[in-house]
mmCIF file of C-alpha atoms in Angstrom:
data_model
loop_
_atom_site.group_PDB
_atom_site.id
_atom_site.type_symbol
_atom_site.label_atom_id
_atom_site.label_comp_id
_atom_site.label_asym_id
_atom_site.label_seq_id
_atom_site.Cartn_x
_atom_site.Cartn_y
_atom_site.Cartn_z
ATOM 1 C CA UNK A 1 83.735 -53.914 -76.773
ATOM 2 C CA UNK A 2 85.264 -56.778 -78.267
ATOM 3 C CA UNK A 3 83.936 -60.397 -78.142
ATOM 4 C CA UNK A 4 86.033 -62.393 -76.121
ATOM 5 C CA UNK A 5 84.779 -59.323 -73.793
ATOM 6 C CA UNK A 6 81.080 -59.976 -74.220
ATOM 7 C CA UNK A 7 81.252 -64.003 -74.526
ATOM 8 C CA UNK A 8 82.648 -63.677 -71.367
ATOM 9 C CA UNK A 9 80.383 -61.572 -69.602
ATOM 10 C CA UNK A 10 77.551 -63.389 -70.967
ATOM 11 C CA UNK A 11 78.457 -67.229 -70.547
ATOM 12 C CA UNK A 12 80.729 -67.181 -68.075
ATOM 13 C CA UNK A 13 79.740 -69.602 -65.539
ATOM 14 C CA UNK A 14 80.155 -68.429 -62.454
ATOM 15 C CA UNK A 15 80.973 -65.304 -60.338
ATOM 16 C CA UNK A 16 82.436 -65.387 -57.200
ATOM 17 C CA UNK A 17 82.030 -62.497 -54.691
ATOM 18 C CA UNK A 18 83.953 -64.044 -51.887
ATOM 19 C CA UNK A 19 86.780 -62.246 -50.879
ATOM 20 C CA UNK A 20 89.848 -64.062 -51.595
ATOM 21 C CA UNK A 21 91.575 -62.424 -48.988
ATOM 22 C CA UNK A 22 92.888 -64.682 -45.686
ATOM 23 C CA UNK A 23 90.078 -63.584 -44.357
ATOM 24 C CA UNK A 24 87.434 -64.861 -47.278
ATOM 25 C CA UNK A 25 86.504 -67.900 -45.498
ATOM 26 C CA UNK A 26 85.331 -66.036 -41.766
ATOM 27 C CA UNK A 27 80.781 -65.823 -42.240
ATOM 28 C CA UNK A 28 79.507 -64.413 -39.582
ATOM 29 C CA UNK A 29 79.180 -66.797 -37.111
ATOM 30 C CA UNK A 30 83.053 -67.210 -36.895
ATOM 31 C CA UNK A 31 83.224 -63.117 -37.499
ATOM 32 C CA UNK A 32 80.462 -63.330 -34.088
ATOM 33 C CA UNK A 33 82.792 -65.873 -31.875
ATOM 34 C CA UNK A 34 86.238 -63.828 -32.524
ATOM 35 C CA UNK A 35 84.757 -60.590 -30.896
ATOM 36 C CA UNK A 36 82.756 -62.286 -28.041
ATOM 37 C CA UNK A 37 86.950 -63.842 -27.486
ATOM 38 C CA UNK A 38 87.816 -60.774 -27.336
ATOM 39 C CA UNK A 39 85.564 -59.143 -25.023
ATOM 40 C CA UNK A 40 86.095 -62.611 -22.488
ATOM 41 C CA UNK A 41 89.852 -62.056 -23.115
ATOM 42 C CA UNK A 42 90.581 -58.007 -22.777
ATOM 43 C CA UNK A 43 92.690 -56.549 -20.752
ATOM 44 C CA UNK A 44 90.618 -55.803 -17.221
ATOM 45 C CA UNK A 45 92.900 -52.111 -16.834
ATOM 46 C CA UNK A 46 92.354 -51.003 -20.374
ATOM 47 C CA UNK A 47 88.279 -52.336 -21.791
ATOM 48 C CA UNK A 48 87.450 -52.428 -24.872
ATOM 49 C CA UNK A 49 86.423 -48.588 -25.382
ATOM 50 C CA UNK A 50 82.303 -48.678 -26.662
ATOM 51 C CA UNK A 51 82.432 -47.243 -30.114
ATOM 52 C CA UNK A 52 85.306 -49.643 -30.626
ATOM 53 C CA UNK A 53 81.858 -52.389 -29.669
ATOM 54 C CA UNK A 54 80.415 -50.045 -31.794
ATOM 55 C CA UNK A 55 82.364 -50.628 -34.690
ATOM 56 C CA UNK A 56 82.824 -54.014 -34.335
ATOM 57 C CA UNK A 57 78.718 -54.708 -34.024
ATOM 58 C CA UNK A 58 78.547 -52.747 -37.624
ATOM 59 C CA UNK A 59 81.365 -54.833 -39.071
ATOM 60 C CA UNK A 60 79.801 -57.658 -38.387
ATOM 61 C CA UNK A 61 76.435 -56.314 -40.522
ATOM 62 C CA UNK A 62 77.997 -55.219 -42.526
ATOM 63 C CA UNK A 63 79.955 -59.104 -43.143
ATOM 64 C CA UNK A 64 76.324 -60.618 -43.027
ATOM 65 C CA UNK A 65 74.800 -57.862 -45.344
ATOM 66 C CA UNK A 66 77.899 -58.515 -48.676
ATOM 67 C CA UNK A 67 77.178 -62.075 -47.824
ATOM 68 C CA UNK A 68 73.555 -61.958 -49.051
ATOM 69 C CA UNK A 69 74.645 -59.842 -51.490
ATOM 70 C CA UNK A 70 77.049 -62.268 -52.907
ATOM 71 C CA UNK A 71 74.050 -65.220 -52.694
ATOM 72 C CA UNK A 72 71.869 -63.062 -53.776
ATOM 73 C CA UNK A 73 74.147 -62.243 -57.028
ATOM 74 C CA UNK A 74 75.011 -65.650 -57.468
ATOM 75 C CA UNK A 75 71.620 -66.779 -57.676
ATOM 76 C CA UNK A 76 70.642 -64.414 -60.405
ATOM 77 C CA UNK A 77 73.350 -65.208 -62.295
ATOM 78 C CA UNK A 78 71.991 -68.831 -62.542
ATOM 79 C CA UNK A 79 68.228 -67.595 -63.296
ATOM 80 C CA UNK A 80 69.729 -65.252 -66.541
ATOM 81 C CA UNK A 81 72.348 -68.244 -67.375
ATOM 82 C CA UNK A 82 68.532 -70.384 -66.961
ATOM 83 C CA UNK A 83 66.730 -67.832 -68.995
ATOM 84 C CA UNK A 84 69.308 -67.270 -71.573
ATOM 85 C CA UNK A 85 69.510 -70.950 -72.117
ATOM 86 C CA UNK A 86 65.999 -71.404 -73.024
ATOM 87 C CA UNK A 87 66.181 -69.080 -75.203
ATOM 88 C CA UNK A 88 68.725 -71.089 -77.414
ATOM 89 C CA UNK A 89 66.082 -73.485 -78.358
ATOM 90 C CA UNK A 90 66.324 -73.731 -82.116
ATOM 91 C CA UNK A 91 68.441 -71.416 -82.971
ATOM 92 C CA UNK A 92 72.482 -72.633 -84.626
ATOM 93 C CA UNK A 93 75.055 -72.996 -81.793
ATOM 94 C CA UNK A 94 78.732 -73.654 -81.559
ATOM 95 C CA UNK A 95 80.293 -74.670 -78.845
ATOM 96 C CA UNK A 96 82.866 -77.023 -76.299
ATOM 97 C CA UNK A 97 81.286 -80.062 -74.813
ATOM 98 C CA UNK A 98 82.910 -81.060 -71.516
ATOM 99 C CA UNK A 99 85.113 -82.576 -73.629
ATOM 100 C CA UNK A 100 87.743 -79.479 -75.143
ATOM 101 C CA UNK A 101 85.103 -80.921 -78.585
ATOM 102 C CA UNK A 102 84.420 -78.538 -80.731
ATOM 103 C CA UNK A 103 79.920 -78.916 -81.538
ATOM 104 C CA UNK A 104 78.146 -77.300 -83.436
ATOM 105 C CA UNK A 105 73.983 -77.233 -84.101
ATOM 106 C CA UNK A 106 70.523 -76.536 -83.663
ATOM 107 C CA UNK A 107 69.780 -76.146 -79.889
ATOM 108 C CA UNK A 108 67.316 -79.439 -79.125
ATOM 109 C CA UNK A 109 66.871 -78.998 -75.527
ATOM 110 C CA UNK A 110 68.317 -77.940 -72.488
ATOM 111 C CA UNK A 111 69.614 -79.494 -69.480
ATOM 112 C CA UNK A 112 69.801 -78.166 -65.702
ATOM 113 C CA UNK A 113 72.970 -78.784 -63.936
ATOM 114 C CA UNK A 114 74.245 -78.179 -60.689
ATOM 115 C CA UNK A 115 76.781 -76.625 -62.350
ATOM 116 C CA UNK A 116 75.094 -74.595 -64.692
ATOM 117 C CA UNK A 117 72.510 -75.361 -68.092
ATOM 118 C CA UNK A 118 73.396 -78.076 -70.910
ATOM 119 C CA UNK A 119 72.753 -77.705 -74.991
ATOM 120 C CA UNK A 120 72.035 -80.761 -76.213
ATOM 121 C CA UNK A 121 73.139 -80.423 -79.757
ATOM 122 C CA UNK A 122 73.074 -84.003 -81.290
ATOM 123 C CA UNK A 123 73.816 -86.346 -78.960
ATOM 124 C CA UNK A 124 76.287 -83.640 -77.047
ATOM 125 C CA UNK A 125 75.551 -81.745 -75.021
ATOM 126 C CA UNK A 126 77.826 -77.974 -74.930
ATOM 127 C CA UNK A 127 77.656 -75.791 -71.373
ATOM 128 C CA UNK A 128 77.031 -72.350 -71.536
ATOM 129 C CA UNK A 129 79.917 -71.109 -70.444
ATOM 130 C CA UNK A 130 81.993 -73.215 -73.283
ATOM 131 C CA UNK A 131 79.143 -71.434 -76.266
ATOM 132 C CA UNK A 132 81.752 -69.618 -78.893
ATOM 133 C CA UNK A 133 78.888 -68.466 -81.490
ATOM 134 C CA UNK A 134 75.179 -68.221 -82.142
ATOM 135 C CA UNK A 135 73.380 -67.524 -85.176
ATOM 136 C CA UNK A 136 69.897 -67.529 -86.049
ATOM 137 C CA UNK A 137 68.657 -67.156 -89.576
ATOM 138 C CA UNK A 138 65.180 -66.945 -90.533
ATOM 139 C CA UNK A 139 62.042 -66.773 -88.183
ATOM 140 C CA UNK A 140 62.074 -70.468 -87.944
ATOM 141 C CA UNK A 141 65.314 -70.665 -86.143
ATOM 142 C CA UNK A 142 67.353 -73.030 -88.457
ATOM 143 C CA UNK A 143 71.290 -72.496 -89.379
ATOM 144 C CA UNK A 144 72.177 -70.710 -92.464
#
């Protein structure tokens, strides 16, 4: 496993768990409306089979469960990032600020923004997803 893989896994800022296909934006409500429209507009000479109805209901339940799982996963990822950011206070880090400039120094504070935690190093901030390196030297966490 390379350092880049570890950094991407540990320091990545977001995980998009939503499906990316054409139905990726279809939520449970839209799915239910489509199912109701299908029932209203079905051929009266060949109505929907009860098994088909059960399969669609099960599919609706699965879609809703996956959406809840994705939401929980995003929440868990945010909590993990917050915990990791807090643990970096007092440690020497290197990363890129919002302008893409490299910043190195001791983390003195963590600020929590909508896009994720920001590590304060001197008078600059490093988004946690832009962290490149961290070093701990000695018990007090001072940089070498």
